[in-house]
Every structure is written in C-alpha cells, then in structure tokens.
PDB file of C-alpha atoms in Angstrom:
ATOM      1  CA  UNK A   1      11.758  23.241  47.572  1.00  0.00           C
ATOM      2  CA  UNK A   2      12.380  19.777  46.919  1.00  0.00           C
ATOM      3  CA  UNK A   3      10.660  20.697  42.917  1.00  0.00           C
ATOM      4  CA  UNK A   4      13.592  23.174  42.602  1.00  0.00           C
ATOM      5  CA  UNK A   5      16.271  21.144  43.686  1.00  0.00           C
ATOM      6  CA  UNK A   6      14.750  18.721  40.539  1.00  0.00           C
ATOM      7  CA  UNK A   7      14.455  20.916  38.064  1.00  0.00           C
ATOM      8  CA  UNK A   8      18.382  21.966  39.234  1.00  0.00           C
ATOM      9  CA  UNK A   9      19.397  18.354  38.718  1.00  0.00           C
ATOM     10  CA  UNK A  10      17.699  18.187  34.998  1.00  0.00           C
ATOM     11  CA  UNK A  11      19.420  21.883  34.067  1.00  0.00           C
ATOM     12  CA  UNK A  12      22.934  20.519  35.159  1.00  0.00           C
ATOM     13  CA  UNK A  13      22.030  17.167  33.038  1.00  0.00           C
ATOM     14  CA  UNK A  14      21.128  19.520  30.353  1.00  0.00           C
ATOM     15  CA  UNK A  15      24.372  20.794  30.451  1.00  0.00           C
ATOM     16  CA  UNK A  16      26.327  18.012  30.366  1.00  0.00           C
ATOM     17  CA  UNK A  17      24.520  17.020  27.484  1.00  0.00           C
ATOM     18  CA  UNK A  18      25.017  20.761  25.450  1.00  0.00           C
ATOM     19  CA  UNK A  19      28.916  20.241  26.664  1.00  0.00           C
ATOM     20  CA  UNK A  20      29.122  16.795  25.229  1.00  0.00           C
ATOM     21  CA  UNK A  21      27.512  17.669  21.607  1.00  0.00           C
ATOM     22  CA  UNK A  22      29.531  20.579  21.473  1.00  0.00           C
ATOM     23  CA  UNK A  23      32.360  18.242  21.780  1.00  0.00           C
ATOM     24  CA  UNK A  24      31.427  15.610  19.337  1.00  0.00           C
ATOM     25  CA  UNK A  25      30.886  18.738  16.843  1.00  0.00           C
ATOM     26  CA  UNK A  26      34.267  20.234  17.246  1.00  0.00           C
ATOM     27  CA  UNK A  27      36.131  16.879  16.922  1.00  0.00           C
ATOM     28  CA  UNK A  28      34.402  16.342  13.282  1.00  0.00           C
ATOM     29  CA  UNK A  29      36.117  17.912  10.056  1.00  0.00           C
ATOM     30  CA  UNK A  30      33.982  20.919   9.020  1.00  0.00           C
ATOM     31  CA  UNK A  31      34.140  19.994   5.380  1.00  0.00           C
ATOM     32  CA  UNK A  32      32.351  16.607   5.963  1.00  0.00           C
ATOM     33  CA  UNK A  33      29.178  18.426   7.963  1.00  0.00           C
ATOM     34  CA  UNK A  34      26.168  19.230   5.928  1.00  0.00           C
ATOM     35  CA  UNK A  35      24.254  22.364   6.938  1.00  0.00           C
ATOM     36  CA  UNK A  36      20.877  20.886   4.574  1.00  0.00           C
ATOM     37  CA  UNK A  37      20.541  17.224   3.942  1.00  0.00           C
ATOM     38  CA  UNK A  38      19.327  17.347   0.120  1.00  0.00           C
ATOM     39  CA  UNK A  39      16.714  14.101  -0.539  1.00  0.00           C
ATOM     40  CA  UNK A  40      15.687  13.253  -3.817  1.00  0.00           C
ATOM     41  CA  UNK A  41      12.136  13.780  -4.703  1.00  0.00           C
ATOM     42  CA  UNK A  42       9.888  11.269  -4.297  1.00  0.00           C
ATOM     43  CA  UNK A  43       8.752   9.507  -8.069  1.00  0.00           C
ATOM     44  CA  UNK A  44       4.898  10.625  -8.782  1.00  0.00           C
ATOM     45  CA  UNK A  45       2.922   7.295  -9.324  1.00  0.00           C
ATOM     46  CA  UNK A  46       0.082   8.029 -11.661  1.00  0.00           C
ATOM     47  CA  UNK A  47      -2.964   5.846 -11.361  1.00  0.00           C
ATOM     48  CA  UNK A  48      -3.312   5.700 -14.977  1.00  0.00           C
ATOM     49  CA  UNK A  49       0.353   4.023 -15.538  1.00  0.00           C
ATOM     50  CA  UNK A  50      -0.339   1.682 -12.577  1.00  0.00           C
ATOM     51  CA  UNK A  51      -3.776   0.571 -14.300  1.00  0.00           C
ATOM     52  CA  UNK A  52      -1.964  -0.089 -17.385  1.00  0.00           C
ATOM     53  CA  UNK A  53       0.896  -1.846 -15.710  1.00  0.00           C
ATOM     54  CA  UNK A  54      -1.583  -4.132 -14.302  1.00  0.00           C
ATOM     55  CA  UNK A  55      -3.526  -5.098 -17.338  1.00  0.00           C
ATOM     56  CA  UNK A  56       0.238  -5.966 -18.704  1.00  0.00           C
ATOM     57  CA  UNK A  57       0.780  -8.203 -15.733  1.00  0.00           C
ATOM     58  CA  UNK A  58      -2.768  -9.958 -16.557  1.00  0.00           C
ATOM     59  CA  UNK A  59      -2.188 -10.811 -19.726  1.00  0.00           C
ATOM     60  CA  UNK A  60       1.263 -11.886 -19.562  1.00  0.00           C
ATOM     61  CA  UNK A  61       0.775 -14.165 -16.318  1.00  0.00           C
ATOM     62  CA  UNK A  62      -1.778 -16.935 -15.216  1.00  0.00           C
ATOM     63  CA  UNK A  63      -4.505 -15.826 -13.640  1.00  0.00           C
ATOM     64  CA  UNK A  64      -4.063 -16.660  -9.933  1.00  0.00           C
ATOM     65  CA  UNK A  65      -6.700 -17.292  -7.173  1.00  0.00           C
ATOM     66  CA  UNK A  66      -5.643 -14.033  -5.606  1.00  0.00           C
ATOM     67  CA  UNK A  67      -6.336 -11.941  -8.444  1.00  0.00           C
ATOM     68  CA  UNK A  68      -9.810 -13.214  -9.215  1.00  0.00           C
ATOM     69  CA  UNK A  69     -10.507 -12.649  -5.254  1.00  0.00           C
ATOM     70  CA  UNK A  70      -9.359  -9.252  -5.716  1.00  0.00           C
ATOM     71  CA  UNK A  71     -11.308  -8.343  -8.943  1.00  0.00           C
ATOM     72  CA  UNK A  72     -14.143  -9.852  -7.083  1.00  0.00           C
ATOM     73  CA  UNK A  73     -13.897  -7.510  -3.888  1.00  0.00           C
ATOM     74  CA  UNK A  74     -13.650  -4.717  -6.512  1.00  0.00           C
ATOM     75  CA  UNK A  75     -16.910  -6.135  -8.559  1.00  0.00           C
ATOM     76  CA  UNK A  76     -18.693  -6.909  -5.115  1.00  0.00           C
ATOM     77  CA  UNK A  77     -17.903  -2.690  -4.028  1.00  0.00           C
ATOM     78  CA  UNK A  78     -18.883  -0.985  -7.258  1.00  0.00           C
ATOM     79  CA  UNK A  79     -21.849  -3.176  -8.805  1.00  0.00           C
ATOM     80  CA  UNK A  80     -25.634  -2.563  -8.176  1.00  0.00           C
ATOM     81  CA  UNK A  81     -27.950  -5.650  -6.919  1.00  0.00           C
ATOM     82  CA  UNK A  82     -28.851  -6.872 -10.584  1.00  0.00           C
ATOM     83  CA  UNK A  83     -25.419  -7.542 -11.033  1.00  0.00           C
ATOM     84  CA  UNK A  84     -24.909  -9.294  -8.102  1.00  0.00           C
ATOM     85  CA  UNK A  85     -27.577 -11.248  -9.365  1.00  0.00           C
ATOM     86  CA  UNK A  86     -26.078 -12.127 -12.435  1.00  0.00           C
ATOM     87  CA  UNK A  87     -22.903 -12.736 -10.663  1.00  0.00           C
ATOM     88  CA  UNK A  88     -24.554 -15.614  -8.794  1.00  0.00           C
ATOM     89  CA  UNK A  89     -26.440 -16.888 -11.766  1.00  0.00           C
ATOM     90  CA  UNK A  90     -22.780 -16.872 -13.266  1.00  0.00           C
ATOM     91  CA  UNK A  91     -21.209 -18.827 -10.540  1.00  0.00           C
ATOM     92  CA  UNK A  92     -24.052 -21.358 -10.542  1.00  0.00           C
ATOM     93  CA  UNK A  93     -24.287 -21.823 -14.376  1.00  0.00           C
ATOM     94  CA  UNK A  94     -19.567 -22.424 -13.477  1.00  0.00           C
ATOM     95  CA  UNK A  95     -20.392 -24.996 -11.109  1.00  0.00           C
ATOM     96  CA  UNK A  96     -19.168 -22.855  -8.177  1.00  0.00           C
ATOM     97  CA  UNK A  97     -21.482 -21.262  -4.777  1.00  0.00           C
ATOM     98  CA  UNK A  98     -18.407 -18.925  -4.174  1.00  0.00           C
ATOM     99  CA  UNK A  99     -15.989 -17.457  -5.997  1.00  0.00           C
ATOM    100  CA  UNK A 100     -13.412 -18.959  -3.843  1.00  0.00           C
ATOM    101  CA  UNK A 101     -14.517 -22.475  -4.865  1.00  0.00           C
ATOM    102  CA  UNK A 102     -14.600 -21.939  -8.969  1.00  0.00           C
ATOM    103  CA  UNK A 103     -12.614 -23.737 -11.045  1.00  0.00           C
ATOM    104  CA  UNK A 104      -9.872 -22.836 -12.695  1.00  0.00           C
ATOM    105  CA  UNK A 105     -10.547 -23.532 -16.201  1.00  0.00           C
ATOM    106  CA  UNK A 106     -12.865 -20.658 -15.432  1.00  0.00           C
ATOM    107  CA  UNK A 107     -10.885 -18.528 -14.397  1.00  0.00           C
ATOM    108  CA  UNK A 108     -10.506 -15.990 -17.507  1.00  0.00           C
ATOM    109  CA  UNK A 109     -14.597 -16.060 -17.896  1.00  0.00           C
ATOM    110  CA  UNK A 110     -15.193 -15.128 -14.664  1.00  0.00           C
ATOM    111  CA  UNK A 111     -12.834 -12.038 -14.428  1.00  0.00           C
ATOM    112  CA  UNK A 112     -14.132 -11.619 -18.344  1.00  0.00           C
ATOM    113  CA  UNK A 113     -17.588 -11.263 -16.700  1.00  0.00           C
ATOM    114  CA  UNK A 114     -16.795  -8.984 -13.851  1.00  0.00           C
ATOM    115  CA  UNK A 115     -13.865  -6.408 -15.861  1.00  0.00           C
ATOM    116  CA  UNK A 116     -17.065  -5.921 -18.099  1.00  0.00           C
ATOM    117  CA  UNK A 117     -19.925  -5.652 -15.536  1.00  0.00           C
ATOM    118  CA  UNK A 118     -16.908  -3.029 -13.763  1.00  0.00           C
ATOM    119  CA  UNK A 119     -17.248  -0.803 -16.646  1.00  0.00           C
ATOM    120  CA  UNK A 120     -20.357  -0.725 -17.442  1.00  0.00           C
TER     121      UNK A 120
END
C-alpha cells in the first residue's frame, strides 16, 4: 500500500511539472519558438591538410623541445630494432643518452634523422 501511495505522490509531482511547462510555453511568442534547431555542419579535417599544415609550422618556427619529444614517440612506435639502434648510435655520436638531454644546436639533425628513418 504504502508503494502506491508513492508512486501517487510522484504522478501528482508529474503533474505539476506538465502544468508548469505548459505554462512557460503559452506565455512565449509563437513566432520566436523553433520546432528544429538547425546546427551547422561540422568542418571535415583531412589528415592530409593537417600533415601539411604541420610541416608549414616546422619550417617556419624553431624547433622546440616538445616537438622533437613528439617526433621521437612517433619514431620510437613505428621503427624496427635496427633503427633503434642507429637512433642510439645517433644520440651518442650528439653527445646526448636521451633525447630529452640533446642539445639544441642539434635539434634539426636529430628530427632530420628520425622524419627520414619515419619514411623509410
């Protein structure tokens, strides 16, 4: 009995609530309310055009310490264990253990290195 007597209570809240929107819709002007709400479609991003935009940005700025750790992430998911290999030799022969730790004057022969052992 007493789960009746609940679900009463929530129907007459219910109600209330359908009474209460029907009021706030009669009080607005008709000409103002929108049946469809019409979004504009979402711009395609191609990969190619953001690839392109990014080689832009590279060559127009510095190379930051950011970037190289992020080509380096890139080199580290796509390259076999020989170029790993080289990629150490190449740190070594830079004066660097890491990649975080290299210079910057060697910055551009770094990235150089792994762009080209990318797309090989």
């Amino acid at each position: 009995m007493a789960i009746l007597e609940d679900i009463f209570e929530e129907l007459k809240l219910l109600n209330k609530n359908l009474r209460v929107l029907n009021t706030e819709l009669s009080t607005v002007d008709s000409s103002i309310v929108q049946e469809k709400v019409k979004e504009a479609p979402m711009p395609k991003e191609e990969t190619a055009q953001l690839e392109t935009i990014e080689e832009v940005k590279e060559t127009s700025t510095d190379l930051t310490k950011d970037y190289i750790l992020s080509v380096g992430k890139e080199f580290l998911k796509k390259a076999d264990t020989s170029d790993k290999k080289e990629f150490r030799n190449k740190l070594n022969e830079l004066g660097a253990d890491k990649l975080s730790t290299i210079k910057e004057e060697h910055y551009e022969k770094i990235v150089d290195f792994m762009k080209a052992r990318i797309n090989a």
